[in-house]
Amino acid sequence: MDAKHVIELEKKYMMNTYARLPLVLERGEGMYVWDANGKRYLDMVAGIAVLSLGHSHPAFVSAVYEQASTLVHTSNLYYTAPQTILAERLISMSFPGKVFFANSGAEANEAAFKLARKSGRQKKGKRRKEEAPFVVISAYNSFHGRTLATLAATGQPEKQKMFEPMPEGFVSVEYNDTKALQDAVDERTCAVILEPIQGEGGVIVAEPGYLKAVRELCDREGLVFILDEVQTGIGRTGQEFAYKPYNVSPDVMTLAKGLGGGFPIGAMVVSEKLADTFAPGDHGTTFGGSPLACGAAIAVLTTIEEEGLVENARKQGEYLIERLSDINRKHDIISEIRGRGLMIGIKLKRQNAAAILADCLDSGVIINKTSDDVIRLLPPLIIKREQIDEFASIFESSITKTSD
Ligand SMILES: *Cc1c(COP(=O)(O)O)cnc(C)c1O
């Protein structure tokens, strides 16, 4: 089908929920995708931090093929091996506890909110107030999903306005501000949810000491500390999980994007202390933890380990920042380079992210922007030095072309 026809059909038959770029993608391999006209693009976005192994990695393809021809779906009325293997892997990568599988990041966070509320309810009696604590505190500028509860937790009032009333029990405070968080805690509070690096908010990194202070606050106040690692998890930041270098461990960690390498899957990892909060009937999903989704995710984790991709993300991320800094020394268009590993935000001095993005696209490189002045890079974890050089030279020419 030609590109023009695809776009016509989309306009006619699909809901207008996305401001899409005028690009019809047809095929991918490794770091590259091809559009319907056969033009090749270097993919520096990876489907929003999803394609950990890049496009159609042979290990991913054969795992999906094998599992699809063996057992695709059973529901959770029965036991299946892949979900248990994946759960064990996730626990061995993170902290002692147990896992619940969902299908997306929003669903993983929904599960975390339900868990935090039940856990708060079970503490009833230890509290002065009759009412069980149920309020979740999140940060402004955060992103936790598009369902009603996750939207309520997403501290961006302009995204909520048209859908009010929001579900009760969510408040937001400034990110990286421990005092604001402490001041917001009262007897109704049950949990705190934070991203270790705010992704959609423009790649804002938690300051040293912040997560540790939040951990201490949660311990002191008896709150569930939820880390939303939906975007940062699974090697993206040059660590298995972004929280690791902060020397803290959450009570609950949510995962999704990079875990399935393109196959939809979400997960909630719960520490030992809270791992038995749910009982049968409390929570569930038809699709979550299917053999096919878990088979894909196992292949992703195995390949990340075999190919040393966490280390690669750290190393190539450093090189990418080096190249960006070189470019900025010559052209002085960037006010800040933020992020860790292969999750990088480029704050521009001018509001010209859209023009740079469009020019890069013309020149065969896909990048992303989170606002008019922040460009975001989230390439596959398999990226090599040559491809960073390829990106850097095109990016440099795009910024010179669009900066006069
Ligand atoms: C993308 C994202 C979500 C939502 O994930 P979906 O799979 O789109 O529901 C939640 N939290 C963070 C930090 C994200 O980046």
PDB file of N, CA and C and ligand atoms in Angstrom, residues 104-106 109 143-145 195 200 228 230-231 256-257, ligand 1:
ATOM      1  N   SER A 104       0.809  -3.307  29.989  1.00  0.00           N
ATOM      2  CA  SER A 104       1.284  -1.966  29.628  1.00  0.00           C
ATOM      3  C   SER A 104       1.791  -1.272  30.889  1.00  0.00           C
ATOM      4  N   GLY A 105       2.391  -0.111  30.677  1.00  0.00           N
ATOM      5  CA  GLY A 105       2.884   0.665  31.807  1.00  0.00           C
ATOM      6  C   GLY A 105       1.755   1.183  32.675  1.00  0.00           C
ATOM      7  N   ALA A 106       0.712   1.695  32.037  1.00  0.00           N
ATOM      8  CA  ALA A 106      -0.416   2.224  32.804  1.00  0.00           C
ATOM      9  C   ALA A 106      -1.016   1.141  33.688  1.00  0.00           C
ATOM     10  N   ASN A 109       1.065   0.424  36.701  1.00  0.00           N
ATOM     11  CA  ASN A 109       0.873   1.458  37.723  1.00  0.00           C
ATOM     12  C   ASN A 109      -0.487   1.336  38.411  1.00  0.00           C
ATOM     13  N   PHE A 143       4.832  11.447  34.338  1.00  0.00           N
ATOM     14  CA  PHE A 143       3.936  10.735  33.423  1.00  0.00           C
ATOM     15  C   PHE A 143       3.791   9.299  33.900  1.00  0.00           C
ATOM     16  N   HIS A 144       2.541   8.894  34.172  1.00  0.00           N
ATOM     17  CA  HIS A 144       2.327   7.535  34.654  1.00  0.00           C
ATOM     18  C   HIS A 144       1.314   6.757  33.823  1.00  0.00           C
ATOM     19  N   GLY A 145       0.739   7.373  32.786  1.00  0.00           N
ATOM     20  CA  GLY A 145      -0.173   6.644  31.906  1.00  0.00           C
ATOM     21  C   GLY A 145      -1.407   7.446  31.563  1.00  0.00           C
ATOM     22  N   GLU A 195       9.177   8.783  39.043  1.00  0.00           N
ATOM     23  CA  GLU A 195      10.085   8.238  38.036  1.00  0.00           C
ATOM     24  C   GLU A 195      11.510   8.604  38.484  1.00  0.00           C
ATOM     25  N   GLU A 200       8.724  11.618  29.892  1.00  0.00           N
ATOM     26  CA  GLU A 200       7.871  12.484  29.079  1.00  0.00           C
ATOM     27  C   GLU A 200       8.015  13.941  29.524  1.00  0.00           C
ATOM     28  N   ASP A 228       8.331   4.236  39.268  1.00  0.00           N
ATOM     29  CA  ASP A 228       7.856   3.961  37.915  1.00  0.00           C
ATOM     30  C   ASP A 228       9.071   3.895  37.000  1.00  0.00           C
ATOM     31  N   VAL A 230       8.956   2.340  34.103  1.00  0.00           N
ATOM     32  CA  VAL A 230       8.379   1.916  32.821  1.00  0.00           C
ATOM     33  C   VAL A 230       9.282   2.332  31.658  1.00  0.00           C
ATOM     34  N   GLN A 231       9.841   3.541  31.742  1.00  0.00           N
ATOM     35  CA  GLN A 231      10.716   4.024  30.661  1.00  0.00           C
ATOM     36  C   GLN A 231      12.199   3.791  30.980  1.00  0.00           C
ATOM     37  N   ALA A 256       7.581  -1.746  31.890  1.00  0.00           N
ATOM     38  CA  ALA A 256       6.819  -2.068  30.675  1.00  0.00           C
ATOM     39  C   ALA A 256       7.703  -1.880  29.446  1.00  0.00           C
ATOM     40  N   LYS A 257       7.820  -0.635  28.992  1.00  0.00           N
ATOM     41  CA  LYS A 257       8.379  -0.328  27.667  1.00  0.00           C
ATOM     42  C   LYS A 257       9.459  -1.290  27.156  1.00  0.00           C
TER      43      LYS A 257
HETATM   44  C1  LIG B   1       5.131   5.310  28.857  1.00  0.00           C
HETATM   45  C2  LIG B   1       5.059   5.432  30.317  1.00  0.00           C
HETATM   46  C3  LIG B   1       3.938   4.983  31.044  1.00  0.00           C
HETATM   47  C4  LIG B   1       2.712   4.437  30.379  1.00  0.00           C
HETATM   48  O1  LIG B   1       2.955   3.241  29.690  1.00  0.00           O
HETATM   49  P1  LIG B   1       1.870   2.695  28.635  1.00  0.00           P
HETATM   50  O2  LIG B   1       2.424   1.358  28.255  1.00  0.00           O
HETATM   51  O3  LIG B   1       1.821   3.679  27.514  1.00  0.00           O
HETATM   52  O4  LIG B   1       0.587   2.595  29.363  1.00  0.00           O
HETATM   53  C5  LIG B   1       3.981   5.073  32.418  1.00  0.00           C
HETATM   54  N1  LIG B   1       5.044   5.579  33.052  1.00  0.00           N
HETATM   55  C6  LIG B   1       6.135   6.030  32.387  1.00  0.00           C
HETATM   56  C7  LIG B   1       7.298   6.583  33.162  1.00  0.00           C
HETATM   57  C8  LIG B   1       6.171   5.994  31.002  1.00  0.00           C
HETATM   58  O5  LIG B   1       7.235   6.469  30.347  1.00  0.00           O
END
